[in-house]
Amino acid sequence: MPPIRRRSIAWIALVATLILLYLYNTSTSPPPSYTQPNLHTNQDDNYFWKSLPVHYPPQSMRPLPTTTPVKYPNIQTPFDEETPEAQTTRQHRQRAVKDVFAKCWSSYREYAWKADELAPVSGGKKNPFGGWAATLVDALDTLWIMGMKPQFDEAVQAAVTIDFTKTDLKQINVFETNIRYLGGFISAFDLSGDERLLHKAIEVGEMLYKAFDTPNRMPITRWDIHAAINGRRQTAPPALLVAEIGSLTMEFTRLSLITGDAKWFDAVQRVMDAMADQQDSTALPGLWPLVVSAKDQVFNIGNTFTLGAMADSVYEYLPKLSALMGGQMPLYQDMYEKAAGAAIKHALYRPMTPNNEDILISGAIKSEDGQITLDPSGQHLVCFLGGLFTLGGRLFNRPQDLSAAIKLVNGCIWTYQALPHGIMPETFHMLPCPSLAGCEWDEQAWKKEVLRLAKDKDKDTTSVDAIIKRDRLPQGFTSIPDRRYILRPEAIESIFILYRATGRPALLDSAWAMFEAINSTTSTTLANSAVRDVTLPREQQPELADSMESFWLGETLKYFYLIFSETDVISLDEYVFNTEAHPFRRLVPRRAEEWQSF
Ligand SMILES: *[C@@H]1O[C@H](CO)[C@@H](O)[C@H](O)[C@H]1NC(C)=O
């Protein structure tokens, strides 16, 4: 770079720093959420990932929108003042959640500091996410929210030393890196205003931006990072999971909004524009198939559709982008409404249960030759959908979404309660009622379906009762292919969002029952662990899998803590959560005006 240029950048940086110092000394308000050129210019042109040669520079750069954010309807319901008894109960529960978190954190600190994960039974450590301290970064904002300031400060100091230019992994999962690390840093910055965290967010953002350096600027989602480090040319893959390409938008957009540098926004908008163009021409218009091609930018060929694993957050990020940007991109509401309409029509079913509960489960769909067939599966992961429909229903005034949300959340609560340890398994099947109006319990129909799904070669000679007993199927469940519980957050996530939106007190008790069930079943001496089989009889402790993914501290315990917090703590009208439960500041008109009045 010519020296004259470098000097002028140094000059701009100096001025920007002075302005920053001035602003931070004269104001105690949180960091502004509105685009401010030169506000956060602590970008380092010499940073490794930024200094690598670009093989396929973008032909144009889409600027950030400058329209004033719109005022959406409130997501949160106005809460009445709580009674002293309710307050005591709530605070007791909140304390219990924090105690569990503090125990896990202190074990992570002692046995696995700066590793991706603590092994919560053996006291070992694991590095499946690049070895960049995934648990530490994922838990930063939780530490802040729980008021654990000394631990937060210590964690930030450690985070500063993470080196995102080195890893032992051959392949980086761009999606996971984005939601956990980039999302974690952005959120911790949005909450604390600590510029060191923004600096780390930019480092991760620069690294991930390199995964877009392909001939058509579509990203590589399972990324040979060492090829990139060595300057080799790369191409986006012909087949990848739709969630992995479609869920980079919140983090990239927020990073652009904070820094004023549009390049991340530009990068993800190319993907979303292509997906929007093809949303109506898939085999199930409104939804995208599970597997898509980035290499050829084909998002509309394929027959399998789901809102569950491997697709989920694509849909999740549509209304969340509207919330994040204050509706500056009307495209997202449009995309959401098409997707929600198709999902409610085709993916949701009411299962047959002994008491004919009015609940909904979201299954998978095949659409072939104009034939749409529902696979009546269920997944713990798809429990996020109740929360999503709550947000979409509130933001865009769609009562049908909210009513689906309530039944979906009740479906997750019911499924937890139906299992002996009070915890839902990873995946299961149920028998759909002929219509959403419901159906009477039919023992014979249930058994017939159990037999049909049974994997046994000798199922003709095995009695169905023997299969039910052997597979430990509670009434209503027709198979349970994956019996684990891996400390997932989605059920409590949706209960939390629905609670903030409706204020229904029963949700607090459901949340507490879940928390007690999860804690007592997964507790280890050091922390909490995934378990292998939640279908075992109540008196039998499920085997511990010695695994504690970073989302236990980043998501699950955060949502449990927040539902027992005062209702203005991380208000859904000020923040929107990424798919790893990291709250980002929303653009709302009030804040923009506040900023302009500086
Ligand atoms: C969590 O479960 C463990 C094991 O059952 C128990 O010792 C501990 O008290 C529980 N913690 C809370 C806060 O309920």
mmCIF file of C-alpha atoms in Angstrom, residues 149-340:
data_model
loop_
_atom_site.group_PDB
_atom_site.id
_atom_site.type_symbol
_atom_site.label_atom_id
_atom_site.label_comp_id
_atom_site.label_asym_id
_atom_site.label_seq_id
_atom_site.Cartn_x
_atom_site.Cartn_y
_atom_site.Cartn_z
ATOM 1 C CA LYS A 149 -18.827 -9.166 35.826
ATOM 2 C CA PRO A 150 -15.470 -10.491 37.156
ATOM 3 C CA GLN A 151 -15.893 -13.703 35.142
ATOM 4 C CA PHE A 152 -16.925 -11.672 32.100
ATOM 5 C CA ASP A 153 -13.822 -9.464 32.363
ATOM 6 C CA GLU A 154 -11.571 -12.467 32.701
ATOM 7 C CA ALA A 155 -13.241 -14.127 29.712
ATOM 8 C CA VAL A 156 -12.853 -11.006 27.558
ATOM 9 C CA GLN A 157 -9.159 -10.851 28.369
ATOM 10 C CA ALA A 158 -8.798 -14.470 27.307
ATOM 11 C CA ALA A 159 -10.915 -13.942 24.191
ATOM 12 C CA VAL A 160 -8.618 -11.174 23.016
ATOM 13 C CA THR A 161 -5.814 -13.720 22.641
ATOM 14 C CA ILE A 162 -7.742 -16.143 20.378
ATOM 15 C CA ASP A 163 -5.911 -16.536 17.065
ATOM 16 C CA PHE A 164 -8.340 -16.978 14.184
ATOM 17 C CA THR A 165 -5.550 -17.468 11.666
ATOM 18 C CA LYS A 166 -4.618 -20.909 12.992
ATOM 19 C CA THR A 167 -6.479 -24.150 13.498
ATOM 20 C CA ASP A 168 -5.790 -27.873 13.499
ATOM 21 C CA LEU A 169 -9.091 -28.602 11.799
ATOM 22 C CA LYS A 170 -8.952 -29.467 8.102
ATOM 23 C CA GLN A 171 -12.367 -28.119 7.430
ATOM 24 C CA ILE A 172 -14.252 -25.262 9.042
ATOM 25 C CA ASN A 173 -18.012 -25.244 9.325
ATOM 26 C CA VAL A 174 -18.713 -21.672 8.240
ATOM 27 C CA PHE A 175 -22.257 -21.748 9.613
ATOM 28 C CA GLU A 176 -21.238 -22.890 13.097
ATOM 29 C CA THR A 177 -18.314 -20.461 13.177
ATOM 30 C CA ASN A 178 -20.666 -17.691 12.199
ATOM 31 C CA ILE A 179 -23.434 -18.348 14.721
ATOM 32 C CA ARG A 180 -21.205 -19.191 17.688
ATOM 33 C CA TYR A 181 -18.110 -17.002 17.316
ATOM 34 C CA LEU A 182 -19.244 -14.056 15.213
ATOM 35 C CA GLY A 183 -22.650 -14.069 16.887
ATOM 36 C CA GLY A 184 -21.073 -14.398 20.328
ATOM 37 C CA PHE A 185 -18.717 -11.465 19.867
ATOM 38 C CA ILE A 186 -21.308 -9.192 18.280
ATOM 39 C CA SER A 187 -23.780 -9.813 21.062
ATOM 40 C CA ALA A 188 -21.226 -9.366 23.832
ATOM 41 C CA PHE A 189 -20.233 -6.094 22.169
ATOM 42 C CA ASP A 190 -23.835 -4.966 21.740
ATOM 43 C CA LEU A 191 -24.432 -5.573 25.448
ATOM 44 C CA SER A 192 -21.191 -4.319 26.966
ATOM 45 C CA GLY A 193 -19.902 -1.812 24.421
ATOM 46 C CA ASP A 194 -16.390 -3.237 24.913
ATOM 47 C CA GLU A 195 -14.490 -2.390 21.721
ATOM 48 C CA ARG A 196 -12.142 -5.345 22.127
ATOM 49 C CA LEU A 197 -15.084 -7.610 21.415
ATOM 50 C CA LEU A 198 -15.961 -5.711 18.276
ATOM 51 C CA HIS A 199 -12.360 -6.116 17.186
ATOM 52 C CA LYS A 200 -12.654 -9.883 17.590
ATOM 53 C CA ALA A 201 -15.973 -9.868 15.737
ATOM 54 C CA ILE A 202 -14.261 -8.109 12.847
ATOM 55 C CA GLU A 203 -11.457 -10.691 12.858
ATOM 56 C CA VAL A 204 -13.980 -13.504 12.569
ATOM 57 C CA GLY A 205 -15.923 -11.501 9.988
ATOM 58 C CA GLU A 206 -12.786 -11.035 7.873
ATOM 59 C CA MET A 207 -12.048 -14.745 8.049
ATOM 60 C CA LEU A 208 -15.566 -15.781 7.046
ATOM 61 C CA TYR A 209 -15.682 -13.162 4.305
ATOM 62 C CA LYS A 210 -12.847 -15.059 2.652
ATOM 63 C CA ALA A 211 -15.193 -18.049 2.250
ATOM 64 C CA PHE A 212 -17.148 -15.869 -0.225
ATOM 65 C CA ASP A 213 -14.115 -15.398 -2.484
ATOM 66 C CA THR A 214 -15.479 -17.679 -5.224
ATOM 67 C CA PRO A 215 -16.284 -17.064 -8.918
ATOM 68 C CA ASN A 216 -19.973 -16.322 -8.221
ATOM 69 C CA ARG A 217 -19.436 -14.889 -4.716
ATOM 70 C CA MET A 218 -21.482 -17.720 -3.180
ATOM 71 C CA PRO A 219 -19.926 -18.991 0.052
ATOM 72 C CA ILE A 220 -18.215 -22.288 0.771
ATOM 73 C CA THR A 221 -19.967 -23.722 3.797
ATOM 74 C CA ARG A 222 -17.666 -26.626 4.685
ATOM 75 C CA TRP A 223 -14.482 -24.771 4.088
ATOM 76 C CA ASP A 224 -10.936 -25.995 3.472
ATOM 77 C CA ILE A 225 -9.494 -23.126 5.427
ATOM 78 C CA HIS A 226 -5.875 -24.093 4.820
ATOM 79 C CA ALA A 227 -6.354 -23.859 1.060
ATOM 80 C CA ALA A 228 -7.582 -20.326 1.640
ATOM 81 C CA ILE A 229 -4.668 -19.537 3.953
ATOM 82 C CA ASN A 230 -2.322 -20.751 1.219
ATOM 83 C CA GLY A 231 -3.932 -18.435 -1.315
ATOM 84 C CA ARG A 232 -5.551 -21.097 -3.481
ATOM 85 C CA ARG A 233 -8.596 -20.353 -5.621
ATOM 86 C CA GLN A 234 -11.839 -21.868 -4.363
ATOM 87 C CA THR A 235 -15.306 -22.576 -5.713
ATOM 88 C CA ALA A 236 -18.627 -22.842 -3.896
ATOM 89 C CA PRO A 237 -19.903 -26.433 -3.634
ATOM 90 C CA PRO A 238 -22.663 -27.863 -5.865
ATOM 91 C CA ALA A 239 -24.549 -29.437 -2.954
ATOM 92 C CA LEU A 240 -24.928 -28.033 0.518
ATOM 93 C CA LEU A 241 -27.480 -27.729 3.279
ATOM 94 C CA VAL A 242 -29.854 -24.847 2.878
ATOM 95 C CA ALA A 243 -29.492 -23.776 6.527
ATOM 96 C CA GLU A 244 -25.743 -23.460 6.161
ATOM 97 C CA ILE A 245 -25.910 -20.995 3.301
ATOM 98 C CA GLY A 246 -29.090 -19.195 4.305
ATOM 99 C CA SER A 247 -28.297 -18.385 7.930
ATOM 100 C CA LEU A 248 -25.349 -16.042 7.730
ATOM 101 C CA THR A 249 -27.484 -12.956 7.332
ATOM 102 C CA MET A 250 -28.079 -11.747 10.881
ATOM 103 C CA GLU A 251 -24.456 -11.790 11.940
ATOM 104 C CA PHE A 252 -23.083 -10.368 8.691
ATOM 105 C CA THR A 253 -25.719 -7.648 8.544
ATOM 106 C CA ARG A 254 -25.283 -6.623 12.147
ATOM 107 C CA LEU A 255 -21.514 -6.441 11.663
ATOM 108 C CA SER A 256 -22.041 -4.114 8.707
ATOM 109 C CA LEU A 257 -24.477 -1.997 10.688
ATOM 110 C CA ILE A 258 -22.030 -1.607 13.556
ATOM 111 C CA THR A 259 -18.951 -0.899 11.468
ATOM 112 C CA GLY A 260 -20.614 0.993 8.645
ATOM 113 C CA ASP A 261 -18.711 -1.283 6.242
ATOM 114 C CA ALA A 262 -21.312 -2.716 3.853
ATOM 115 C CA LYS A 263 -19.247 -5.600 2.543
ATOM 116 C CA TRP A 264 -20.703 -8.255 4.843
ATOM 117 C CA PHE A 265 -24.240 -7.122 4.165
ATOM 118 C CA ASP A 266 -23.490 -7.144 0.458
ATOM 119 C CA ALA A 267 -22.117 -10.684 0.674
ATOM 120 C CA VAL A 268 -25.185 -12.228 2.276
ATOM 121 C CA GLN A 269 -27.681 -10.202 0.266
ATOM 122 C CA ARG A 270 -26.440 -11.895 -2.901
ATOM 123 C CA VAL A 271 -27.422 -15.230 -1.398
ATOM 124 C CA MET A 272 -30.788 -14.033 -0.134
ATOM 125 C CA ASP A 273 -31.680 -12.344 -3.422
ATOM 126 C CA ALA A 274 -31.080 -15.614 -5.253
ATOM 127 C CA MET A 275 -33.139 -17.523 -2.699
ATOM 128 C CA ALA A 276 -35.967 -14.989 -2.919
ATOM 129 C CA ASP A 277 -36.000 -15.233 -6.722
ATOM 130 C CA GLN A 278 -36.494 -18.984 -6.545
ATOM 131 C CA GLN A 279 -38.804 -19.246 -3.540
ATOM 132 C CA ASP A 280 -41.945 -19.589 -5.675
ATOM 133 C CA SER A 281 -40.560 -22.120 -8.118
ATOM 134 C CA THR A 282 -39.649 -24.984 -5.780
ATOM 135 C CA ALA A 283 -41.563 -28.250 -5.604
ATOM 136 C CA LEU A 284 -43.256 -26.765 -2.532
ATOM 137 C CA PRO A 285 -43.493 -23.041 -3.219
ATOM 138 C CA GLY A 286 -42.598 -20.961 -0.188
ATOM 139 C CA LEU A 287 -40.064 -23.458 1.125
ATOM 140 C CA TRP A 288 -36.609 -24.332 -0.193
ATOM 141 C CA PRO A 289 -35.394 -27.901 -0.548
ATOM 142 C CA LEU A 290 -32.998 -29.257 2.047
ATOM 143 C CA VAL A 291 -30.070 -29.459 -0.346
ATOM 144 C CA VAL A 292 -29.225 -26.618 -2.732
ATOM 145 C CA SER A 293 -26.392 -25.688 -5.071
ATOM 146 C CA ALA A 294 -24.201 -22.695 -4.367
ATOM 147 C CA LYS A 295 -21.978 -23.402 -7.327
ATOM 148 C CA ASP A 296 -24.850 -23.019 -9.787
ATOM 149 C CA GLN A 297 -27.022 -20.836 -7.560
ATOM 150 C CA VAL A 298 -29.880 -23.309 -7.781
ATOM 151 C CA PHE A 299 -32.177 -23.180 -4.763
ATOM 152 C CA ASN A 300 -35.308 -24.724 -6.259
ATOM 153 C CA ILE A 301 -34.475 -28.309 -7.220
ATOM 154 C CA GLY A 302 -35.120 -31.096 -4.730
ATOM 155 C CA ASN A 303 -38.059 -32.897 -3.139
ATOM 156 C CA THR A 304 -37.405 -32.933 0.582
ATOM 157 C CA PHE A 305 -38.577 -30.086 2.777
ATOM 158 C CA THR A 306 -38.452 -29.522 6.509
ATOM 159 C CA LEU A 307 -38.349 -26.730 9.034
ATOM 160 C CA GLY A 308 -36.223 -28.974 11.204
ATOM 161 C CA ALA A 309 -32.554 -29.865 11.232
ATOM 162 C CA MET A 310 -30.457 -28.621 8.317
ATOM 163 C CA ALA A 311 -33.070 -26.098 7.166
ATOM 164 C CA ASP A 312 -34.377 -24.497 10.366
ATOM 165 C CA SER A 313 -32.486 -21.240 10.697
ATOM 166 C CA VAL A 314 -33.051 -20.196 7.077
ATOM 167 C CA TYR A 315 -36.660 -19.642 8.043
ATOM 168 C CA GLU A 316 -35.769 -18.382 11.487
ATOM 169 C CA TYR A 317 -33.667 -15.551 10.059
ATOM 170 C CA LEU A 318 -36.382 -14.139 7.811
ATOM 171 C CA PRO A 319 -38.528 -12.300 10.398
ATOM 172 C CA LYS A 320 -35.452 -11.803 12.532
ATOM 173 C CA LEU A 321 -33.827 -9.796 9.726
ATOM 174 C CA SER A 322 -36.915 -7.624 9.606
ATOM 175 C CA ALA A 323 -36.634 -7.065 13.351
ATOM 176 C CA LEU A 324 -32.877 -6.512 13.210
ATOM 177 C CA MET A 325 -33.032 -3.919 10.436
ATOM 178 C CA GLY A 326 -36.258 -2.270 11.457
ATOM 179 C CA GLY A 327 -37.860 -3.388 8.221
ATOM 180 C CA GLN A 328 -35.320 -1.642 6.012
ATOM 181 C CA MET A 329 -35.450 -4.686 3.747
ATOM 182 C CA PRO A 330 -39.159 -5.409 3.070
ATOM 183 C CA LEU A 331 -38.023 -8.514 1.189
ATOM 184 C CA TYR A 332 -37.705 -10.446 4.431
ATOM 185 C CA GLN A 333 -41.298 -10.015 5.511
ATOM 186 C CA ASP A 334 -42.400 -11.185 2.111
ATOM 187 C CA MET A 335 -40.140 -14.245 2.254
ATOM 188 C CA TYR A 336 -41.297 -15.047 5.781
ATOM 189 C CA GLU A 337 -44.964 -14.823 4.946
ATOM 190 C CA LYS A 338 -44.598 -17.181 2.009
ATOM 191 C CA ALA A 339 -42.621 -19.667 4.063
ATOM 192 C CA ALA A 340 -44.910 -19.522 7.091
#
